[in-house]
Coordinates of C-alpha atoms and ligand atoms in Angstrom, one line a residue:
T26 CA 49.7 28.7 -124.7
T27 CA 47.5 30.8 -127.0
A28 CA 47.6 30.5 -130.8
S29 CA 49.8 33.6 -131.1
D30 CA 52.7 32.0 -129.1
R31 CA 52.6 28.8 -131.0
L32 CA 55.7 28.6 -133.3
V33 CA 53.7 26.7 -135.9
I34 CA 50.0 27.3 -136.3
P35 CA 48.0 24.4 -137.8
T36 CA 44.8 25.1 -139.6
R37 CA 42.7 23.4 -142.2
S38 CA 41.3 24.2 -145.6
P39 CA 37.5 24.7 -145.7
N40 CA 36.9 21.1 -146.8
N41 CA 39.3 19.8 -144.2
T42 CA 41.5 17.8 -146.5
V43 CA 44.5 20.2 -146.6
A44 CA 46.5 20.9 -143.4
I45 CA 48.0 24.3 -143.4
L46 CA 51.1 24.7 -141.2
T47 CA 52.0 28.4 -140.7
L48 CA 55.4 29.3 -139.3
N49 CA 54.8 31.8 -136.6
R50 CA 57.8 33.7 -135.3
P51 CA 57.2 37.0 -137.0
K52 CA 59.4 39.1 -134.9
A53 CA 62.4 37.1 -136.0
L54 CA 61.2 36.8 -139.6
N55 CA 60.4 33.1 -138.9
A56 CA 64.1 32.3 -138.2
L57 CA 64.2 28.5 -137.9
S58 CA 65.2 27.9 -134.3
T59 CA 65.4 24.5 -132.9
P60 CA 62.1 24.9 -131.0
L61 CA 60.5 26.1 -134.3
F62 CA 61.8 23.0 -136.1
Q63 CA 60.6 20.8 -133.2
A64 CA 57.2 22.3 -133.5
L65 CA 57.1 21.9 -137.3
N66 CA 58.2 18.3 -137.0
A67 CA 55.6 17.5 -134.4
E68 CA 52.9 19.0 -136.6
L69 CA 54.2 17.2 -139.6
E70 CA 54.0 13.9 -137.7
K71 CA 50.4 14.6 -136.6
V72 CA 49.2 15.4 -140.1
E73 CA 51.1 12.5 -141.7
E74 CA 49.2 10.2 -139.4
D75 CA 45.8 11.9 -139.7
E76 CA 43.7 10.0 -142.3
S77 CA 41.6 13.1 -143.1
V78 CA 44.7 15.0 -144.3
R79 CA 45.4 14.5 -148.0
A80 CA 47.9 17.3 -148.6
I81 CA 50.0 19.7 -146.6
V82 CA 50.7 23.4 -147.1
I83 CA 53.8 24.9 -145.4
T84 CA 54.0 28.6 -145.3
G85 CA 55.0 31.7 -143.3
G86 CA 51.9 33.6 -144.5
E87 CA 51.8 36.6 -146.8
K88 CA 54.8 38.5 -145.5
V89 CA 57.8 36.3 -144.9
F90 CA 58.6 32.6 -145.4
A91 CA 61.7 32.2 -143.3
A92 CA 64.9 34.3 -143.0
G93 CA 67.0 31.2 -142.4
A94 CA 68.4 29.2 -139.5
D95 CA 68.4 31.2 -136.3
I96 CA 71.8 33.0 -136.4
K97 CA 71.6 34.0 -132.7
E98 CA 71.2 30.4 -131.7
M99 CA 74.1 29.3 -134.0
K100 CA 76.5 32.0 -133.2
D101 CA 78.3 30.4 -130.3
K102 CA 78.0 26.8 -131.3
E103 CA 81.1 24.7 -131.2
F104 CA 81.9 21.8 -133.4
A105 CA 81.8 19.0 -130.8
E106 CA 78.3 20.1 -129.6
A107 CA 76.9 20.6 -133.0
Y108 CA 78.2 17.2 -134.2
T109 CA 77.3 15.1 -131.2
T110 CA 73.8 16.6 -130.8
N111 CA 73.3 16.4 -134.5
F112 CA 72.5 20.1 -134.6
L113 CA 69.7 20.8 -137.0
G114 CA 69.9 17.2 -138.3
S115 CA 66.2 16.7 -137.5
W116 CA 65.4 19.2 -140.3
N117 CA 65.4 16.2 -142.5
K118 CA 62.2 14.9 -141.1
I119 CA 60.2 16.7 -143.7
A120 CA 61.9 14.6 -146.4
S121 CA 60.3 11.5 -145.0
I122 CA 56.7 12.7 -145.2
R123 CA 54.7 10.6 -147.7
K124 CA 51.9 13.1 -148.2
P125 CA 52.3 15.8 -150.8
I126 CA 53.7 19.1 -149.5
I127 CA 53.0 22.4 -151.1
G128 CA 55.2 25.3 -150.1
A129 CA 53.8 28.9 -150.2
V130 CA 56.5 31.6 -150.2
A131 CA 56.1 35.3 -149.9
G132 CA 58.9 37.6 -148.8
Y133 CA 62.2 36.1 -147.7
A134 CA 63.2 32.4 -148.1
L135 CA 66.8 32.7 -147.2
G136 CA 69.4 30.1 -146.2
G137 CA 67.6 27.3 -144.3
G138 CA 64.3 29.0 -145.4
C139 CA 65.2 28.5 -149.0
E140 CA 66.2 24.9 -148.2
L141 CA 62.9 24.3 -146.4
A142 CA 61.0 25.8 -149.4
M143 CA 62.9 23.4 -151.7
L144 CA 61.9 20.5 -149.6
S145 CA 58.3 21.1 -150.7
D146 CA 57.0 18.9 -153.5
I147 CA 55.4 21.8 -155.3
L148 CA 56.6 25.3 -154.6
I149 CA 54.5 28.4 -155.1
A150 CA 55.7 32.0 -154.6
T151 CA 54.9 35.6 -155.2
P152 CA 56.8 37.3 -158.0
N153 CA 58.6 39.5 -155.5
A154 CA 59.5 36.7 -153.0
T155 CA 63.3 36.6 -152.3
F156 CA 65.3 33.4 -152.5
A157 CA 68.9 33.2 -151.5
Q158 CA 71.6 31.0 -149.9
P159 CA 73.4 33.8 -148.0
E160 CA 75.4 31.4 -145.8
I161 CA 78.7 32.4 -147.4
T162 CA 78.2 35.9 -145.9
L163 CA 78.2 34.3 -142.5
G164 CA 81.3 32.2 -143.0
I165 CA 79.4 29.0 -143.5
I166 CA 77.7 27.1 -146.4
P167 CA 74.2 25.7 -146.8
G168 CA 73.6 22.7 -144.5
M169 CA 70.2 21.3 -145.5
G170 CA 70.3 20.7 -149.2
G171 CA 71.2 24.1 -150.6
S172 CA 74.3 22.7 -152.3
Q173 CA 72.6 19.5 -153.4
R174 CA 68.9 20.0 -154.1
L175 CA 69.4 23.5 -155.4
T176 CA 72.0 22.1 -157.9
S177 CA 69.6 19.4 -159.2
L178 CA 66.8 22.0 -159.5
V179 CA 68.6 24.9 -161.2
G180 CA 71.9 23.4 -162.5
K181 CA 75.5 23.9 -161.4
A182 CA 76.2 27.4 -162.7
R183 CA 73.2 29.0 -161.0
A184 CA 73.6 27.0 -157.8
M185 CA 77.3 27.9 -157.6
D186 CA 76.4 31.5 -158.3
M187 CA 73.9 31.5 -155.4
V188 CA 76.1 29.6 -153.0
L189 CA 79.3 31.4 -153.6
T190 CA 78.0 35.0 -154.0
G191 CA 74.9 34.9 -151.7
R192 CA 73.0 36.4 -154.7
K193 CA 69.3 37.0 -154.1
I194 CA 66.8 36.0 -156.8
D195 CA 63.1 37.1 -156.9
G196 CA 60.1 34.8 -157.5
V197 CA 60.0 35.5 -161.2
T198 CA 63.6 34.4 -161.6
A199 CA 63.0 31.4 -159.3
E200 CA 60.1 30.4 -161.6
R201 CA 62.2 30.8 -164.7
W202 CA 65.0 28.7 -163.2
G203 CA 62.6 25.9 -162.2
L204 CA 62.8 26.3 -158.4
V205 CA 59.2 27.4 -158.3
S206 CA 56.3 26.1 -160.4
R207 CA 53.6 28.7 -160.0
L208 CA 53.5 32.5 -159.2
T209 CA 50.6 34.4 -157.8
K210 CA 48.9 37.0 -159.9
E211 CA 48.6 40.6 -158.8
G212 CA 46.6 40.8 -155.6
E213 CA 46.3 37.0 -155.2
S214 CA 47.2 35.4 -151.9
V215 CA 50.0 32.9 -152.0
V216 CA 48.5 30.8 -149.3
D217 CA 45.1 30.7 -151.1
L218 CA 46.9 29.6 -154.3
A219 CA 48.8 26.9 -152.5
V220 CA 45.7 25.7 -150.8
K221 CA 43.9 25.6 -154.1
T222 CA 46.7 23.6 -155.6
A223 CA 46.8 21.3 -152.6
E224 CA 43.1 20.7 -152.9
T225 CA 43.5 19.7 -156.5
V226 CA 46.1 17.1 -155.3
A227 CA 43.9 16.1 -152.4
G228 CA 41.1 15.4 -154.7
F229 CA 42.9 12.4 -156.3
G230 CA 43.4 8.9 -154.9
K231 CA 45.9 8.7 -152.1
V232 CA 47.7 5.7 -153.5
A233 CA 48.4 7.2 -156.9
V234 CA 49.4 10.5 -155.3
Q235 CA 51.9 8.9 -153.0
A236 CA 53.3 6.8 -155.9
G237 CA 53.7 9.9 -158.0
K238 CA 55.6 11.7 -155.3
E239 CA 57.8 8.7 -154.6
A240 CA 58.6 8.3 -158.3
V241 CA 59.4 11.9 -159.0
N242 CA 61.6 12.1 -155.8
A243 CA 63.4 9.0 -156.9
A244 CA 64.6 10.9 -160.0
L245 CA 66.7 13.2 -157.7
D246 CA 68.3 10.2 -156.0
L247 CA 68.7 7.3 -158.4
P248 CA 70.5 6.7 -161.7
L249 CA 68.1 6.8 -164.6
E250 CA 68.0 3.0 -165.1
Q251 CA 67.0 2.4 -161.5
G252 CA 64.6 5.3 -161.5
L253 CA 62.8 4.0 -164.5
R254 CA 62.6 0.5 -163.0
L255 CA 61.1 2.0 -159.8
E256 CA 58.6 4.0 -161.9
R257 CA 57.6 1.0 -164.0
R258 CA 57.1 -1.1 -160.8
L259 CA 54.9 1.5 -159.2
F260 CA 53.0 2.1 -162.4
Q261 CA 52.3 -1.6 -162.8
Q262 CA 51.4 -2.0 -159.2
L263 CA 48.7 0.7 -159.5
F264 CA 46.8 -1.8 -161.7
A265 CA 46.1 -3.7 -158.5
T266 CA 44.1 -0.8 -157.1
Q267 CA 40.4 -0.2 -157.3
D268 CA 41.2 3.5 -158.0
Q269 CA 42.8 2.5 -161.4
K270 CA 39.6 0.5 -162.3
E271 CA 37.4 3.3 -161.1
G272 CA 39.4 6.1 -162.8
M273 CA 39.4 4.4 -166.2
A274 CA 35.7 3.3 -165.9
A275 CA 34.8 6.8 -165.0
F276 CA 36.6 8.1 -168.1
A277 CA 34.8 5.6 -170.3
E278 CA 31.5 6.4 -168.8
K279 CA 32.1 10.1 -169.0
R280 CA 31.6 10.7 -165.3
K281 CA 33.6 11.9 -162.4
A282 CA 35.7 9.3 -160.5
T283 CA 35.0 8.5 -156.9
W284 CA 38.3 7.5 -155.3
Q285 CA 38.5 4.7 -152.7
D286 CA 42.1 5.2 -151.8
K287 CA 42.8 1.6 -152.4
Ligands
LIG11 N1 68.3 34.4 -137.4 C1 68.0 35.1 -136.2 N2 67.3 36.3 -136.2 C2 67.0 36.8 -137.4 C3 67.3 36.2 -138.6 C4 68.0 34.9 -138.6 N3 68.3 34.2 -139.7 N4 66.8 36.9 -139.7 C5 66.2 38.0 -139.1 N5 66.3 37.9 -137.8 C6 65.8 38.9 -136.8 C7 66.7 40.1 -136.7 O1 67.8 39.9 -135.9 C8 65.7 41.1 -136.2 O2 65.6 40.9 -134.8 P1 65.8 42.2 -133.7 O3 64.6 43.0 -134.0 O4 65.7 41.5 -132.4 O5 67.1 42.8 -134.1 C9 64.4 40.7 -136.8 O6 64.5 39.4 -137.2 C10 64.0 41.6 -138.0 O7 65.1 41.5 -138.9 P2 65.8 42.8 -139.5 O8 65.7 44.0 -138.6 O9 67.2 42.5 -139.9 O10 64.9 43.1 -140.8 P3 65.3 43.8 -142.1 O11 64.0 43.9 -142.9 O12 66.1 45.0 -141.9 O13 66.2 42.7 -142.9 C11 66.8 40.5 -143.7 C12 65.7 41.5 -143.3 C13 67.5 41.0 -145.0 C14 66.2 39.2 -144.0 C15 67.8 40.4 -142.6 O14 67.2 40.1 -141.4 C16 68.8 39.3 -142.8 O15 69.8 39.4 -143.5 N6 68.7 38.1 -142.0 C17 69.6 37.0 -142.1 C18 69.4 36.2 -143.3 C19 70.4 35.1 -143.4 O16 71.6 35.3 -143.5 N7 69.9 33.9 -143.4 C20 70.7 32.7 -143.5 C21 71.0 32.1 -142.1 S1 72.2 30.8 -142.2 C22 71.2 29.5 -142.5 O17 70.1 29.5 -142.8 C23 72.0 28.2 -142.6 C24 71.0 27.1 -142.7 C25 71.8 25.8 -142.5 C26 70.8 24.7 -142.2 C27 71.5 23.6 -141.6 C28 70.5 22.5 -141.3 C29 71.2 21.3 -140.8

């Protein structure tokens, strides 16, 4: 296979610390077929295990993120098969990745594409990107967090509006609603901005970064009291790391910290 028939193309940032995974099914607007998801999961597993990777960018490039699950693949599915083979259940893999994931969205992020984008830890988009949960127009509903994560991110009224009307929102609105944290400026590449952001994260100690990700994600799952307890525990545990000693010594000595990842 050549690079152009790979469904997910893995590359690296110039300093090698950021793995960039580019969805590559342009003729189908990166529709998320089972083979594409298998390829993405395989790449995620590789980069999760690779010590040199400190942050991950997931993108479809500068034109389209993903126009949803593959409708042609789903069209004739029956309940028994979908249920017993756990159809699309492996999409959840990405939620178990401990390294920080930065999503870079240009163009369509629809249905499963919007849900995949929301699974990023930090989401970056172009102002004219398109986010929607159009499943209702196909006689279904979101299946990978579009009714759950979206509601935590944007609140009930907006999530209900998107899920029940299939309404499209642009990147500017997505940023205003809190789905996206940064927008590209005129002429700026969304992948470059995501890589730059990923490099910033990759420049910090691995232990603290992982703890920060774990703690923020806990806020979406746990009641406040339990979330605060988890945060406090992780916070206190970081005082057992050399990176805490180094980070604070570097501040006192007015120099840049050198992280040990331990
Ligand atoms: N699945 C399969 N093929 C697709 C998809 C898709 N989701 N989206 C686009 N394509 C294909 C088109 O069929 C077309 O192929 P061909 O050239 O062979 O006809 C090619 O991509 C280009 O698309 P268009 O010609 O339609 O391009 P346009 O620029 O005219 O339109 C749109 C772009 C508006 C994005 C349009 O393609 C569209 O509406 N696509 C479908 C969007 C959609 O409804 N997505 C939601 C899918 S449902 C879903 O994601 C459920 C997720 C549940 C997750 C469950 C996990 C457990």
